[in-house]
Short mmCIF file of C-alpha atoms in Angstrom, two decimals:
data_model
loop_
_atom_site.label_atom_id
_atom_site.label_comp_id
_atom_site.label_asym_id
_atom_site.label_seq_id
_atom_site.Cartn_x
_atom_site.Cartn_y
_atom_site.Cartn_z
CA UNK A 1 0.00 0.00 0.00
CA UNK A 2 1.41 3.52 -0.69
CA UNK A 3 2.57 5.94 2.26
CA UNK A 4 3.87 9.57 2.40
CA UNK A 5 6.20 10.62 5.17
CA UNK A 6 6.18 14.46 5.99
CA UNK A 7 9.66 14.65 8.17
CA UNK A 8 8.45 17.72 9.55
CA UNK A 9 5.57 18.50 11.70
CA UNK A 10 6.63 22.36 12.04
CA UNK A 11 8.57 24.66 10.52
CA UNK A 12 9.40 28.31 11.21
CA UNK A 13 10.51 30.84 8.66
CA UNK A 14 11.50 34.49 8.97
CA UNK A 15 9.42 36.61 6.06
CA UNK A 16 11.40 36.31 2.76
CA UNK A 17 13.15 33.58 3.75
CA UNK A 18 13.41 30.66 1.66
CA UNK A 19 11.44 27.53 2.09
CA UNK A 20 11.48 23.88 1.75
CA UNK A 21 8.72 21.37 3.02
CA UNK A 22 10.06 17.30 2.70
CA UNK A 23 7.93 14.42 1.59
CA UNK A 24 8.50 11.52 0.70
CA UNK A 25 6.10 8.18 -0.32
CA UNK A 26 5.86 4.68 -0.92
CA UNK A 27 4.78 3.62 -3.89
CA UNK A 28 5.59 0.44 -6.33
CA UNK A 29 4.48 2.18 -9.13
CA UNK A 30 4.76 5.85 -11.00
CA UNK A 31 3.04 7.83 -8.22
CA UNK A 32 0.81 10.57 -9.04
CA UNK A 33 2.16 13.10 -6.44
CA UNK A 34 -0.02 16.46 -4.76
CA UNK A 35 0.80 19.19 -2.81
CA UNK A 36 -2.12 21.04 -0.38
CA UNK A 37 -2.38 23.73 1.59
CA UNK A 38 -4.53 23.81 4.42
CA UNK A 39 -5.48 27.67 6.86
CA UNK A 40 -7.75 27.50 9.78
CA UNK A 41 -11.09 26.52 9.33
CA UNK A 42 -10.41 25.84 5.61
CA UNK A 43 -10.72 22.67 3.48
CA UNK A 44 -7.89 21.44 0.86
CA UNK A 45 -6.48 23.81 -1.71
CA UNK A 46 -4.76 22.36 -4.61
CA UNK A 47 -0.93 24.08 -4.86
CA UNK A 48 0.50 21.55 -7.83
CA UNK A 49 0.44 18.07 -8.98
CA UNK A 50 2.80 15.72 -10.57
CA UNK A 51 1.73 13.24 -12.68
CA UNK A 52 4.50 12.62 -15.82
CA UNK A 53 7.36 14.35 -18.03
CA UNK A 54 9.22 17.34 -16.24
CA UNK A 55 10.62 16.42 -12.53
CA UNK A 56 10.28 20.05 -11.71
CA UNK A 57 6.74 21.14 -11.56
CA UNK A 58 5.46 25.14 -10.79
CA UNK A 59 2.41 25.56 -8.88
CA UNK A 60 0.09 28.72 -7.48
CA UNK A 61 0.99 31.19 -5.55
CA UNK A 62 4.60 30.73 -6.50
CA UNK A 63 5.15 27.46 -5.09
CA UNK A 64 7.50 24.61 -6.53
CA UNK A 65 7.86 21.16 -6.78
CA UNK A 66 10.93 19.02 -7.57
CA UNK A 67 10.34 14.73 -7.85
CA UNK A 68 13.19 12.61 -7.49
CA UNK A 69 12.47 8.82 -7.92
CA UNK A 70 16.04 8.01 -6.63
CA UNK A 71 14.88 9.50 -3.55
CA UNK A 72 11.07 8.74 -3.54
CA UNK A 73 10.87 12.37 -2.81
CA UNK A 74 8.72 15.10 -4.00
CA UNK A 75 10.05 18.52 -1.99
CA UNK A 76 7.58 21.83 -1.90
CA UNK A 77 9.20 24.72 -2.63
CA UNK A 78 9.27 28.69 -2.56
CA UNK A 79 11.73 31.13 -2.68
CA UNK A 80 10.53 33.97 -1.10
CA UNK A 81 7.62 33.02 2.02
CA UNK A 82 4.97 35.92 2.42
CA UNK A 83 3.21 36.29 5.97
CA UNK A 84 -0.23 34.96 4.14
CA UNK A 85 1.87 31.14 3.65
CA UNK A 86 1.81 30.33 7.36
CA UNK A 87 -0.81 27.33 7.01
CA UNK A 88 -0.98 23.44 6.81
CA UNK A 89 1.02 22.20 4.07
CA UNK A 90 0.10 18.23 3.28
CA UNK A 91 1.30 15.94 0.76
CA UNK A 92 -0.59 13.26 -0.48
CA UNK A 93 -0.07 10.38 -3.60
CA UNK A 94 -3.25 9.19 -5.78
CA UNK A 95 -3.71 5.03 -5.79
CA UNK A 96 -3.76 3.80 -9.59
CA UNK A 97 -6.82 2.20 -8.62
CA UNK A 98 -10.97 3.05 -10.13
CA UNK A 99 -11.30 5.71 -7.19
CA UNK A 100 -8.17 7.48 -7.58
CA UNK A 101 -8.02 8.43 -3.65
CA UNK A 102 -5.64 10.15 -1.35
CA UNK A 103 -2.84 8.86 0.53
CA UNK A 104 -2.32 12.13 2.58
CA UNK A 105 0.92 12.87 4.76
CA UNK A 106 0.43 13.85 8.47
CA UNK A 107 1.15 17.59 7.09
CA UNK A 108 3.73 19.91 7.81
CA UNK A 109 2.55 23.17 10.32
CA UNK A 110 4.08 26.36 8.77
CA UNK A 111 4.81 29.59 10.96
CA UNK A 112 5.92 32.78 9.55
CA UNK A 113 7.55 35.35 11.50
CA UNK A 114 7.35 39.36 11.02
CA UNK B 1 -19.75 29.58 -9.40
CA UNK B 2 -20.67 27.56 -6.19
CA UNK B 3 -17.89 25.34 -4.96
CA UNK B 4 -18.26 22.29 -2.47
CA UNK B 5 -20.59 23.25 0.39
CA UNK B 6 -21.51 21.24 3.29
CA UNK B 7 -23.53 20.98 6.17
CA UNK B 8 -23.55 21.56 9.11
CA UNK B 9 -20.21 23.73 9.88
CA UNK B 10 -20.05 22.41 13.38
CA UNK B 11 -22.06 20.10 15.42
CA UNK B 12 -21.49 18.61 18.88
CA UNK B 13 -23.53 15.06 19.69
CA UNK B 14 -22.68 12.39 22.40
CA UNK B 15 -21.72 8.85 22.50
CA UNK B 16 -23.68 6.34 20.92
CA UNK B 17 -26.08 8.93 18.53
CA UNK B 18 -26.27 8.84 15.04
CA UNK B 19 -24.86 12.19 12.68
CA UNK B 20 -25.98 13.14 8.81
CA UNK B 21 -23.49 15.22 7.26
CA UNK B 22 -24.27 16.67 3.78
CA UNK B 23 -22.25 17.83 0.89
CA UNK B 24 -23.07 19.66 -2.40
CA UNK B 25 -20.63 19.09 -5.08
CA UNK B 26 -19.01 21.55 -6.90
CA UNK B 27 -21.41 22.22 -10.28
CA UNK B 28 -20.41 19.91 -13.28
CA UNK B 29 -18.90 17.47 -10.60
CA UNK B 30 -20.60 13.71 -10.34
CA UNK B 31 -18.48 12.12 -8.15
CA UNK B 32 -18.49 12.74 -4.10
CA UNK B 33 -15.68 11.57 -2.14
CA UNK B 34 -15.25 11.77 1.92
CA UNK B 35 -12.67 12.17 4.24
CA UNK B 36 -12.09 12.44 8.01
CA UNK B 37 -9.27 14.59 9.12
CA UNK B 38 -8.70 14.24 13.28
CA UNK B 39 -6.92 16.69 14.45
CA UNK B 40 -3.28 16.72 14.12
CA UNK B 41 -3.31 14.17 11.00
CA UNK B 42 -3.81 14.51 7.58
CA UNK B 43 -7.14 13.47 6.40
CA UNK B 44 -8.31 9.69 5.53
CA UNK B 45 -9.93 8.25 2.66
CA UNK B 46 -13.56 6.92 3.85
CA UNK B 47 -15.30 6.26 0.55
CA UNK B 48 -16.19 7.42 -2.87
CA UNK B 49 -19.78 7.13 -4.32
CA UNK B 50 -19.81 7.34 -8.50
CA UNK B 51 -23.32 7.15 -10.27
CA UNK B 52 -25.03 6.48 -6.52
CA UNK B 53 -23.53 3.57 -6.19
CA UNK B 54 -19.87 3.33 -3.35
CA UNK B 55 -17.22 2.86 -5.96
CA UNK B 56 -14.20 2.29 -3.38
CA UNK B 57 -14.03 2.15 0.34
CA UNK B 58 -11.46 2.73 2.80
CA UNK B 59 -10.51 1.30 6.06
CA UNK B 60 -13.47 2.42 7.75
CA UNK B 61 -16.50 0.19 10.10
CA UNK B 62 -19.87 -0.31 8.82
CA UNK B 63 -21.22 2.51 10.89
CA UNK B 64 -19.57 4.81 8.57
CA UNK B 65 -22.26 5.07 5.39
CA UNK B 66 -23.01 6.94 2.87
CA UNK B 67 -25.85 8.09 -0.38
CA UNK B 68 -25.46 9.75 -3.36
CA UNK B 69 -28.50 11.20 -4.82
CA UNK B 70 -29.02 11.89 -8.70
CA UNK B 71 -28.51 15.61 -8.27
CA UNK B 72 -24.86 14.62 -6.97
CA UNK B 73 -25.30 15.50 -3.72
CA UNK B 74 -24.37 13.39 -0.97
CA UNK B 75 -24.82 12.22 2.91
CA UNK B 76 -22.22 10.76 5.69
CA UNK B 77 -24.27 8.43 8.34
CA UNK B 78 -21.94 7.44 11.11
CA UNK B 79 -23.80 5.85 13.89
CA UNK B 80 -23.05 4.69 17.09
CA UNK B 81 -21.00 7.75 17.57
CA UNK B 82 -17.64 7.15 19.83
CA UNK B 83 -15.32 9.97 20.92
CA UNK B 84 -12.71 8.80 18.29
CA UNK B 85 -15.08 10.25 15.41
CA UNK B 86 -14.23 13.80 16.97
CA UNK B 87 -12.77 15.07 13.58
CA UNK B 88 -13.10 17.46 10.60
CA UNK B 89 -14.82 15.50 7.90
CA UNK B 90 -14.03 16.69 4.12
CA UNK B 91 -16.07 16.56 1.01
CA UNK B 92 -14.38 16.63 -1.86
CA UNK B 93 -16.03 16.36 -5.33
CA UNK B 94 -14.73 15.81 -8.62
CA UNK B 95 -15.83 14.91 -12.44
CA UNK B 96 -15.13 11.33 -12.35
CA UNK B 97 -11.42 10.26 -11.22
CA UNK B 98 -10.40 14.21 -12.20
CA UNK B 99 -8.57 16.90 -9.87
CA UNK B 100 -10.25 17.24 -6.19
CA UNK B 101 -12.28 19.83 -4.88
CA UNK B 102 -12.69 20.47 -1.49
CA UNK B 103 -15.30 21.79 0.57
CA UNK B 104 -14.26 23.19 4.24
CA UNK B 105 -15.56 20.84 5.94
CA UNK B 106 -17.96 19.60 8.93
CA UNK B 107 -16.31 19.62 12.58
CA UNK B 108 -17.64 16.95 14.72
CA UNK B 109 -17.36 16.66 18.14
CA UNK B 110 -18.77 14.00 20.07
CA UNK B 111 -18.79 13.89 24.14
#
């Protein structure tokens, strides 16, 4: 059965500052891999999606994402965090199966200081 | 454009009762999936219903339950409530097996 492993359960970032959440799954075949971000009270916004062809995939809100199948990794990304980013961030992989459902991560908490 | 709604935002019941949650899918969507999200995890697949019929389940009792009705819109039953269904439960909605969307959920808390 696929997994996803979020290393981090918080992270703190100083405004501007770079940023890198860590994931990475199980999964014995290509993995269709998500990123979602998650404020208070809010459901599940979509930030990017890998499915095939380029390992380095752009998202909204200026958010990246790199996949590395030597590393069964599939990093989130942004260069520049604005206060508005502090949220949940959760990573999840899509079975190959009829339903096509989530495997989600235990999500990473992001803080963003002044 | 609507999105996902559902209903209710929050409700509180006690052990052992029954709860209804609701969900309206986004519009063009025909397929309703569910998901519980306790708090401090990411959520977890409960089941997808496709034409009104549950097309896959996940590791989740009988006393979790669902409908989908032929305008799309769909019900959670859980019964026998127990204080480990305290959690955020997400509808997401889709056109067939294509991208999610998700609704902000219904936060139940049971005493």
């Amino acid at each position: 059965a696929q997994s996803v492993t979020q290393p981090d359960i918080h992270i703190t970032v100083s405004e501007g500052a770079s940023l890198e959440l860590r994931c990475n799954y199980s999964y014995g075949a290509t993995p269709y891999l998500f990123w979602y971000v998650q404020s208070p009270g809010q459901g599940l916004q979509l930030l990017l999606k890998y499915f095939s062809g380029d390992t380095l995939v752009q998202g909204i809100k200026g958010f990246e994402a790199e996949f590395k199948r030597s590393q069964s990794s599939f990093n989130l990304r942004k260069p520049s965090v604005h206060w508005s980013d502090a949220a949940e961030y959760f990573c999840a992989v899509v079975n190959s199966g009829s339903a096509r459902q989530l495997t989600f991560g235990s999500g990473t908490q992001l803080t963003v200081l002044p | 454009d609507a999105g996902v709604t559902q209903s209710p935002t929050h409700l509180i019941k006690t052990r052992g009762q029954q709860v209804t949650l609701r969900c309206s899918p986004k519009s063009g969507h025909d397929t309703v999936s569910w998901y519980q999200q306790a708090l401090g995890q990411g959520p977890q697949f409960i089941f997808q219903y496709y034409e009104e019929e549950e097309r896959q389940r996940g590791n989740f009792p009988d006393r979790f339950s669902g409908h989908q009705f032929p305008n799309y819109s769909s019900e959670l039953n859980v019964n026998a409530l127990l204080l480990g269904d305290s959690a955020l439960y997400l509808c997401a909605s889709s056109r067939n097996t294509g991208e999610l969307f998700f609704g902000e959920g219904s936060r139940l808390t049971v005493l």
